[in-house]
Amino acid sequence: MSSELYASIHAAEFPAQALLRLRTDLRAQPVSVLDGPTLQETVCSLNRHAVRIGAVPCMTRLEAEGINGLHLLPRSKEVETAARAVLMEYAAKFSPRIERVREGTECALALDITGTERLFGPPEELASRLRDEMATAGFRVSIATSANFHTARMKSAATRGITIIPEGEEAPALERLPLASLALTKDHEETFELWGVRTLGELGALPEVELVKRFGTAASTWRAMAHGTARHTFQPIEPAFALKEFYEFETPVEQIDSLLFIGARMIDNLVSRAAGRALSLASLDIGLELEGGRSHHLVIHPAVPSVDRKFLLKLLQLEIDAHPPDAAVVSLTLSAEAGSSHKLQLGLFAPQMPEPSRLDVTLARLKAIVGEDRIGSPVLEDTHRPGSFRMARFVVNAKPSAAPIDESPRMALRRVRPPRQIQVAMHAMEPIAFIDGDNRFEITANYGPWRTNGCWWSQDAWDAEEWDILATDRTGVAVGCLLVLDRLRNAWRLEAFYD
Amino acid sequence: MPTAQTLRLEIERTLENRFPAALTSMTRSIYEVAPTGVASVDAVLEGGLPVGAICEVTGPESSGRTSLTLAFLAGRTEAGQVCAWVDADDAFDPESAAASGVDLKQLLWVRCRNECGLARAKPWTRLDQALRATDLLLQAGGFAAIVLDLGNMEPQHAMRIPLATWFRFRQAADRTRCSLLVLGKTAYAQSSAAVVLESAPFQLESAGGSVWRGSRFEMRHGRQRSTSLPAGARKPPASTWFASSVWDGGRRA
């Protein structure tokens, strides 16, 4: 008894399947995919709904447009490449040994499933689970399992659904398949046609020596394949794990909603693929190709790696809302970086903290309201320049609770941004009154001047005199404020109020 | 002979039109409070500012509103909690906050902007941004304190905030156990505010007439919805408190 066992996956009409995988709205519609140079485009792939209404492969665009209700999509090699990677990724859940069998308008993979019975059960069960998994990824595939590689490959390509071929039953399983399954040259096909040989069963019944005399040694291989006994050296490939999705729109898209419709499906796929490896999405790279050849690039960094589809979609929406593309979008690429799943140790006595994923969405919404650079945690700069700070990204840090410091409260400033130009009346080198707009303030007490200067070697030089002022306006209301004399420009400014 | 229980019931029934349950002690609720970090103000507030409620700190400029609020935030961030400052006028000074003891890493600062880019632009946009930002932060939850800074906003503008907004804020603050502090020139939240503090400048202190060492402020509470004091008991009078200047090294009680 052979110890080998193969499962072959065959996705027919792959260009159409690759496009419809992300266009769930078109799955129940008749769709044809056009390929070829402009004005000479022909139908290269179509779904079963299109076949029902009369579409056939190799129709010209003009003929296809004549069919009522038929959706025509342009073929996209990039979409097919991305879809092929996804197909392989899902297949890799069942076996690490995968061989690429066929490309082009069909996509076929062969899996070495030898010894997987204890993991996935008998071949029937494995094939069923494999088909379900592919359906989850958005592919309709036919599957065949056999102890012979070529038998599984040819059978899956020629039949629909699941076919389990027991060992020793290869020849009967293949006898009705057409000769096209052997991928013969046109001349050989014509010769067999003249002989009246149309199926593998008829080919297998021919004497081997006579065949070799007429066709050469290759005929021996054909005959062995027709019998299901041809040998094959398995050549496994090692697909790189890349979380990437691509979609090219048939017409440039201006509406963000349309982008998000495809984006949602892409995020679903990325999350499923990452979750299949017990990973989360740590960052999301959004690439938008725009009309006119330009591109628009955005990056989303959730506070913690996440597999929450709704949360990631909301972040995507808010990011695109905050930085909308300035032209119609031709294609959308989502690339994700995988990260380990977030684990949070909660404590009964830990202080309440914002939930990281919810906070991310809140911060993104706030950025949309006030602007990206106007929200965050203030960080004081390492300089003596008064009022210098920068905004840093707000990150929730679990900080151990400490007892409050017994410190007296400090007088705080309320900044005037931007500082207002004022007119100051001086007497004996001291300010005695100032005018701020329409208001005149009499200074009752002044403390200063406190001189600071720095960066004299650069254009950012400052040289200022600070005065702490207690003043009263015409109504008698007292205010404490900080006045600054800019010595470089010889101008007075109202910088802040004490409060 | 009637028992004491019977007598009490008879007296209560007789007086029930004027005093419901006259001789029955009323159940008192315990309200969670967080200290402001200023002992004399905490004494007036019976422990501190309420948690899960709206507190208004009102007063003119230079009345100590911001200093008191920063002292409160310093205590919250020191306890490992996260706070937010929604700045309608972009007046927050990070240096003052750091000097007051606020852990800036634990503070989210939302700076509202002028759409027109003009300093004297109509304040509606900034006010609208501040309200929307506060709403989002309250709904997000997890913040121990959120400061809605309307300190420079003219009352005629801020008074137009609908009452429904304050009701929504009050409910959200209660649900998320967040202290929502509203800084303003006057009280805006009306019945939605649990505490209204009225702040006023009191006295300036200087050292040798050449250095401003700090200011003394007066604080009184205009309204307090929940109190642990028994009915009829007198509330403490307004208190004064001292805030030293940042450059003053001396500590005060």
PDB file of N, CA and C in Angstrom, chain B residues 156-219:
ATOM      1  N   GLN B 156     -21.984  85.256  27.782  1.00  0.00           N
ATOM      2  CA  GLN B 156     -23.114  85.318  26.844  1.00  0.00           C
ATOM      3  C   GLN B 156     -23.021  84.231  25.770  1.00  0.00           C
ATOM      4  N   HIS B 157     -21.816  83.742  25.505  1.00  0.00           N
ATOM      5  CA  HIS B 157     -21.672  82.631  24.558  1.00  0.00           C
ATOM      6  C   HIS B 157     -21.884  81.291  25.258  1.00  0.00           C
ATOM      7  N   ALA B 158     -21.211  81.111  26.379  1.00  0.00           N
ATOM      8  CA  ALA B 158     -21.263  79.807  27.062  1.00  0.00           C
ATOM      9  C   ALA B 158     -22.648  79.535  27.654  1.00  0.00           C
ATOM     10  N   MET B 159     -23.383  80.589  27.982  1.00  0.00           N
ATOM     11  CA  MET B 159     -24.720  80.381  28.549  1.00  0.00           C
ATOM     12  C   MET B 159     -25.675  79.760  27.528  1.00  0.00           C
ATOM     13  N   ARG B 160     -25.283  79.793  26.259  1.00  0.00           N
ATOM     14  CA  ARG B 160     -26.175  79.248  25.225  1.00  0.00           C
ATOM     15  C   ARG B 160     -26.032  77.743  25.057  1.00  0.00           C
ATOM     16  N   ILE B 161     -25.148  77.141  25.837  1.00  0.00           N
ATOM     17  CA  ILE B 161     -25.042  75.677  25.767  1.00  0.00           C
ATOM     18  C   ILE B 161     -26.371  75.097  26.246  1.00  0.00           C
ATOM     19  N   PRO B 162     -27.003  74.242  25.452  1.00  0.00           N
ATOM     20  CA  PRO B 162     -28.329  73.744  25.848  1.00  0.00           C
ATOM     21  C   PRO B 162     -28.273  72.916  27.130  1.00  0.00           C
ATOM     22  N   LEU B 163     -29.341  72.985  27.876  1.00  0.00           N
ATOM     23  CA  LEU B 163     -29.405  72.202  29.115  1.00  0.00           C
ATOM     24  C   LEU B 163     -29.303  70.706  28.837  1.00  0.00           C
ATOM     25  N   ALA B 164     -29.838  70.300  27.681  1.00  0.00           N
ATOM     26  CA  ALA B 164     -29.784  68.874  27.332  1.00  0.00           C
ATOM     27  C   ALA B 164     -28.340  68.381  27.266  1.00  0.00           C
ATOM     28  N   THR B 165     -27.440  69.258  26.820  1.00  0.00           N
ATOM     29  CA  THR B 165     -26.019  68.877  26.758  1.00  0.00           C
ATOM     30  C   THR B 165     -25.488  68.598  28.161  1.00  0.00           C
ATOM     31  N   TRP B 166     -25.829  69.485  29.077  1.00  0.00           N
ATOM     32  CA  TRP B 166     -25.355  69.276  30.458  1.00  0.00           C
ATOM     33  C   TRP B 166     -25.972  68.027  31.070  1.00  0.00           C
ATOM     34  N   PHE B 167     -27.246  67.759  30.770  1.00  0.00           N
ATOM     35  CA  PHE B 167     -27.877  66.534  31.286  1.00  0.00           C
ATOM     36  C   PHE B 167     -27.124  65.309  30.769  1.00  0.00           C
ATOM     37  N   ARG B 168     -26.786  65.367  29.473  1.00  0.00           N
ATOM     38  CA  ARG B 168     -26.086  64.223  28.877  1.00  0.00           C
ATOM     39  C   ARG B 168     -24.707  64.052  29.519  1.00  0.00           C
ATOM     40  N   PHE B 169     -24.028  65.177  29.726  1.00  0.00           N
ATOM     41  CA  PHE B 169     -22.709  65.121  30.370  1.00  0.00           C
ATOM     42  C   PHE B 169     -22.833  64.542  31.782  1.00  0.00           C
ATOM     43  N   ARG B 170     -23.866  64.977  32.492  1.00  0.00           N
ATOM     44  CA  ARG B 170     -24.026  64.501  33.865  1.00  0.00           C
ATOM     45  C   ARG B 170     -24.228  62.985  33.895  1.00  0.00           C
ATOM     46  N   GLN B 171     -25.065  62.507  33.005  1.00  0.00           N
ATOM     47  CA  GLN B 171     -25.326  61.064  32.971  1.00  0.00           C
ATOM     48  C   GLN B 171     -24.073  60.285  32.571  1.00  0.00           C
ATOM     49  N   ALA B 172     -23.361  60.813  31.581  1.00  0.00           N
ATOM     50  CA  ALA B 172     -22.151  60.117  31.139  1.00  0.00           C
ATOM     51  C   ALA B 172     -21.091  60.125  32.239  1.00  0.00           C
ATOM     52  N   ALA B 173     -20.956  61.247  32.926  1.00  0.00           N
ATOM     53  CA  ALA B 173     -19.979  61.341  34.017  1.00  0.00           C
ATOM     54  C   ALA B 173     -20.335  60.361  35.127  1.00  0.00           C
ATOM     55  N   ASP B 174     -21.617  60.247  35.404  1.00  0.00           N
ATOM     56  CA  ASP B 174     -22.061  59.322  36.450  1.00  0.00           C
ATOM     57  C   ASP B 174     -21.776  57.874  36.047  1.00  0.00           C
ATOM     58  N   ARG B 175     -22.048  57.572  34.783  1.00  0.00           N
ATOM     59  CA  ARG B 175     -21.867  56.198  34.307  1.00  0.00           C
ATOM     60  C   ARG B 175     -20.396  55.800  34.287  1.00  0.00           C
ATOM     61  N   THR B 176     -19.519  56.745  33.913  1.00  0.00           N
ATOM     62  CA  THR B 176     -18.098  56.404  33.772  1.00  0.00           C
ATOM     63  C   THR B 176     -17.285  56.788  34.998  1.00  0.00           C
ATOM     64  N   ARG B 177     -17.939  57.244  36.047  1.00  0.00           N
ATOM     65  CA  ARG B 177     -17.280  57.639  37.295  1.00  0.00           C
ATOM     66  C   ARG B 177     -16.177  58.655  37.024  1.00  0.00           C
ATOM     67  N   CYS B 178     -16.537  59.664  36.288  1.00  0.00           N
ATOM     68  CA  CYS B 178     -15.576  60.688  35.889  1.00  0.00           C
ATOM     69  C   CYS B 178     -15.982  62.019  36.513  1.00  0.00           C
ATOM     70  N   SER B 179     -15.013  62.743  37.057  1.00  0.00           N
ATOM     71  CA  SER B 179     -15.298  64.090  37.566  1.00  0.00           C
ATOM     72  C   SER B 179     -15.141  65.061  36.409  1.00  0.00           C
ATOM     73  N   LEU B 180     -16.237  65.685  36.033  1.00  0.00           N
ATOM     74  CA  LEU B 180     -16.180  66.673  34.947  1.00  0.00           C
ATOM     75  C   LEU B 180     -16.107  68.060  35.578  1.00  0.00           C
ATOM     76  N   LEU B 181     -14.945  68.690  35.431  1.00  0.00           N
ATOM     77  CA  LEU B 181     -14.756  70.035  35.991  1.00  0.00           C
ATOM     78  C   LEU B 181     -14.955  71.055  34.885  1.00  0.00           C
ATOM     79  N   VAL B 182     -15.819  72.007  35.148  1.00  0.00           N
ATOM     80  CA  VAL B 182     -16.070  73.057  34.155  1.00  0.00           C
ATOM     81  C   VAL B 182     -15.499  74.359  34.703  1.00  0.00           C
ATOM     82  N   LEU B 183     -14.528  74.900  33.998  1.00  0.00           N
ATOM     83  CA  LEU B 183     -13.951  76.187  34.393  1.00  0.00           C
ATOM     84  C   LEU B 183     -14.674  77.285  33.624  1.00  0.00           C
ATOM     85  N   GLY B 184     -15.148  78.268  34.309  1.00  0.00           N
ATOM     86  CA  GLY B 184     -15.856  79.323  33.596  1.00  0.00           C
ATOM     87  C   GLY B 184     -15.913  80.600  34.418  1.00  0.00           C
ATOM     88  N   LYS B 185     -16.355  81.647  33.772  1.00  0.00           N
ATOM     89  CA  LYS B 185     -16.491  82.913  34.492  1.00  0.00           C
ATOM     90  C   LYS B 185     -17.707  82.900  35.390  1.00  0.00           C
ATOM     91  N   THR B 186     -18.679  82.089  34.985  1.00  0.00           N
ATOM     92  CA  THR B 186     -19.871  81.923  35.819  1.00  0.00           C
ATOM     93  C   THR B 186     -20.362  80.483  35.651  1.00  0.00           C
ATOM     94  N   ALA B 187     -21.398  80.126  36.407  1.00  0.00           N
ATOM     95  CA  ALA B 187     -21.883  78.739  36.341  1.00  0.00           C
ATOM     96  C   ALA B 187     -22.788  78.580  35.128  1.00  0.00           C
ATOM     97  N   TYR B 188     -22.579  77.489  34.406  1.00  0.00           N
ATOM     98  CA  TYR B 188     -23.355  77.250  33.189  1.00  0.00           C
ATOM     99  C   TYR B 188     -24.245  76.013  33.274  1.00  0.00           C
ATOM    100  N   ALA B 189     -23.824  75.030  34.038  1.00  0.00           N
ATOM    101  CA  ALA B 189     -24.501  73.726  34.002  1.00  0.00           C
ATOM    102  C   ALA B 189     -25.814  73.712  34.778  1.00  0.00           C
ATOM    103  N   GLN B 190     -26.041  74.738  35.565  1.00  0.00           N
ATOM    104  CA  GLN B 190     -27.273  74.885  36.350  1.00  0.00           C
ATOM    105  C   GLN B 190     -27.557  73.637  37.181  1.00  0.00           C
ATOM    106  N   SER B 191     -28.731  73.046  37.025  1.00  0.00           N
ATOM    107  CA  SER B 191     -29.100  71.960  37.942  1.00  0.00           C
ATOM    108  C   SER B 191     -28.291  70.685  37.700  1.00  0.00           C
ATOM    109  N   SER B 192     -27.565  70.610  36.600  1.00  0.00           N
ATOM    110  CA  SER B 192     -26.767  69.408  36.336  1.00  0.00           C
ATOM    111  C   SER B 192     -25.484  69.389  37.152  1.00  0.00           C
ATOM    112  N   ALA B 193     -25.070  70.530  37.683  1.00  0.00           N
ATOM    113  CA  ALA B 193     -23.817  70.581  38.431  1.00  0.00           C
ATOM    114  C   ALA B 193     -24.037  70.090  39.853  1.00  0.00           C
ATOM    115  N   ALA B 194     -23.160  69.214  40.307  1.00  0.00           N
ATOM    116  CA  ALA B 194     -23.263  68.742  41.687  1.00  0.00           C
ATOM    117  C   ALA B 194     -22.676  69.767  42.641  1.00  0.00           C
ATOM    118  N   VAL B 195     -21.640  70.427  42.214  1.00  0.00           N
ATOM    119  CA  VAL B 195     -20.978  71.423  43.059  1.00  0.00           C
ATOM    120  C   VAL B 195     -20.635  72.629  42.206  1.00  0.00           C
ATOM    121  N   VAL B 196     -20.898  73.802  42.762  1.00  0.00           N
ATOM    122  CA  VAL B 196     -20.446  75.034  42.103  1.00  0.00           C
ATOM    123  C   VAL B 196     -19.550  75.774  43.091  1.00  0.00           C
ATOM    124  N   LEU B 197     -18.306  75.961  42.692  1.00  0.00           N
ATOM    125  CA  LEU B 197     -17.359  76.679  43.545  1.00  0.00           C
ATOM    126  C   LEU B 197     -17.165  78.074  42.978  1.00  0.00           C
ATOM    127  N   GLU B 198     -17.243  79.039  43.871  1.00  0.00           N
ATOM    128  CA  GLU B 198     -17.024  80.423  43.435  1.00  0.00           C
ATOM    129  C   GLU B 198     -15.674  80.878  43.965  1.00  0.00           C
ATOM    130  N   SER B 199     -14.854  81.260  43.038  1.00  0.00           N
ATOM    131  CA  SER B 199     -13.488  81.605  43.381  1.00  0.00           C
ATOM    132  C   SER B 199     -13.286  83.110  43.233  1.00  0.00           C
ATOM    133  N   ALA B 200     -12.451  83.661  44.080  1.00  0.00           N
ATOM    134  CA  ALA B 200     -12.209  85.101  43.993  1.00  0.00           C
ATOM    135  C   ALA B 200     -10.801  85.397  44.483  1.00  0.00           C
ATOM    136  N   PRO B 201     -10.140  86.418  43.894  1.00  0.00           N
ATOM    137  CA  PRO B 201      -8.824  86.803  44.404  1.00  0.00           C
ATOM    138  C   PRO B 201      -8.966  87.427  45.779  1.00  0.00           C
ATOM    139  N   PHE B 202      -8.006  87.202  46.631  1.00  0.00           N
ATOM    140  CA  PHE B 202      -8.116  87.694  48.002  1.00  0.00           C
ATOM    141  C   PHE B 202      -6.938  88.605  48.361  1.00  0.00           C
ATOM    142  N   GLN B 203      -5.737  88.103  48.229  1.00  0.00           N
ATOM    143  CA  GLN B 203      -4.587  88.881  48.681  1.00  0.00           C
ATOM    144  C   GLN B 203      -3.345  88.413  47.943  1.00  0.00           C
ATOM    145  N   LEU B 204      -2.461  89.350  47.660  1.00  0.00           N
ATOM    146  CA  LEU B 204      -1.200  89.023  47.000  1.00  0.00           C
ATOM    147  C   LEU B 204      -0.085  89.083  48.041  1.00  0.00           C
ATOM    148  N   GLU B 205       0.841  88.156  47.945  1.00  0.00           N
ATOM    149  CA  GLU B 205       1.965  88.174  48.882  1.00  0.00           C
ATOM    150  C   GLU B 205       3.249  88.323  48.097  1.00  0.00           C
ATOM    151  N   SER B 206       4.115  89.166  48.598  1.00  0.00           N
ATOM    152  CA  SER B 206       5.413  89.335  47.945  1.00  0.00           C
ATOM    153  C   SER B 206       6.513  89.244  48.979  1.00  0.00           C
ATOM    154  N   ALA B 207       7.717  88.992  48.496  1.00  0.00           N
ATOM    155  CA  ALA B 207       8.858  88.904  49.392  1.00  0.00           C
ATOM    156  C   ALA B 207       9.713  90.147  49.189  1.00  0.00           C
ATOM    157  N   GLY B 208       9.782  90.957  50.209  1.00  0.00           N
ATOM    158  CA  GLY B 208      10.618  92.156  50.139  1.00  0.00           C
ATOM    159  C   GLY B 208      10.168  93.138  49.087  1.00  0.00           C
ATOM    160  N   GLY B 209       8.962  93.014  48.619  1.00  0.00           N
ATOM    161  CA  GLY B 209       8.452  93.945  47.627  1.00  0.00           C
ATOM    162  C   GLY B 209       9.054  93.749  46.244  1.00  0.00           C
ATOM    163  N   SER B 210       9.894  92.740  46.066  1.00  0.00           N
ATOM    164  CA  SER B 210      10.538  92.586  44.757  1.00  0.00           C
ATOM    165  C   SER B 210      10.183  91.280  44.063  1.00  0.00           C
ATOM    166  N   VAL B 211       9.695  90.301  44.809  1.00  0.00           N
ATOM    167  CA  VAL B 211       9.358  89.008  44.205  1.00  0.00           C
ATOM    168  C   VAL B 211       7.942  88.632  44.605  1.00  0.00           C
ATOM    169  N   TRP B 212       7.184  88.217  43.619  1.00  0.00           N
ATOM    170  CA  TRP B 212       5.802  87.771  43.869  1.00  0.00           C
ATOM    171  C   TRP B 212       5.874  86.325  44.372  1.00  0.00           C
ATOM    172  N   ARG B 213       5.516  86.131  45.619  1.00  0.00           N
ATOM    173  CA  ARG B 213       5.655  84.792  46.207  1.00  0.00           C
ATOM    174  C   ARG B 213       4.402  83.944  46.043  1.00  0.00           C
ATOM    175  N   GLY B 214       3.297  84.598  45.811  1.00  0.00           N
ATOM    176  CA  GLY B 214       2.075  83.817  45.633  1.00  0.00           C
ATOM    177  C   GLY B 214       0.840  84.658  45.904  1.00  0.00           C
ATOM    178  N   SER B 215      -0.297  84.016  45.816  1.00  0.00           N
ATOM    179  CA  SER B 215      -1.560  84.726  46.031  1.00  0.00           C
ATOM    180  C   SER B 215      -2.454  83.911  46.944  1.00  0.00           C
ATOM    181  N   ARG B 216      -3.256  84.628  47.661  1.00  0.00           N
ATOM    182  CA  ARG B 216      -4.251  83.971  48.500  1.00  0.00           C
ATOM    183  C   ARG B 216      -5.609  84.151  47.820  1.00  0.00           C
ATOM    184  N   PHE B 217      -6.338  83.076  47.723  1.00  0.00           N
ATOM    185  CA  PHE B 217      -7.630  83.122  47.041  1.00  0.00           C
ATOM    186  C   PHE B 217      -8.746  82.763  48.015  1.00  0.00           C
ATOM    187  N   GLU B 218      -9.901  83.217  47.677  1.00  0.00           N
ATOM    188  CA  GLU B 218     -11.072  82.865  48.499  1.00  0.00           C
ATOM    189  C   GLU B 218     -11.940  81.888  47.704  1.00  0.00           C
ATOM    190  N   MET B 219     -12.445  80.891  48.385  1.00  0.00           N
ATOM    191  CA  MET B 219     -13.272  79.887  47.718  1.00  0.00           C
ATOM    192  C   MET B 219     -14.537  79.659  48.540  1.00  0.00           C
TER     193      MET B 219
END
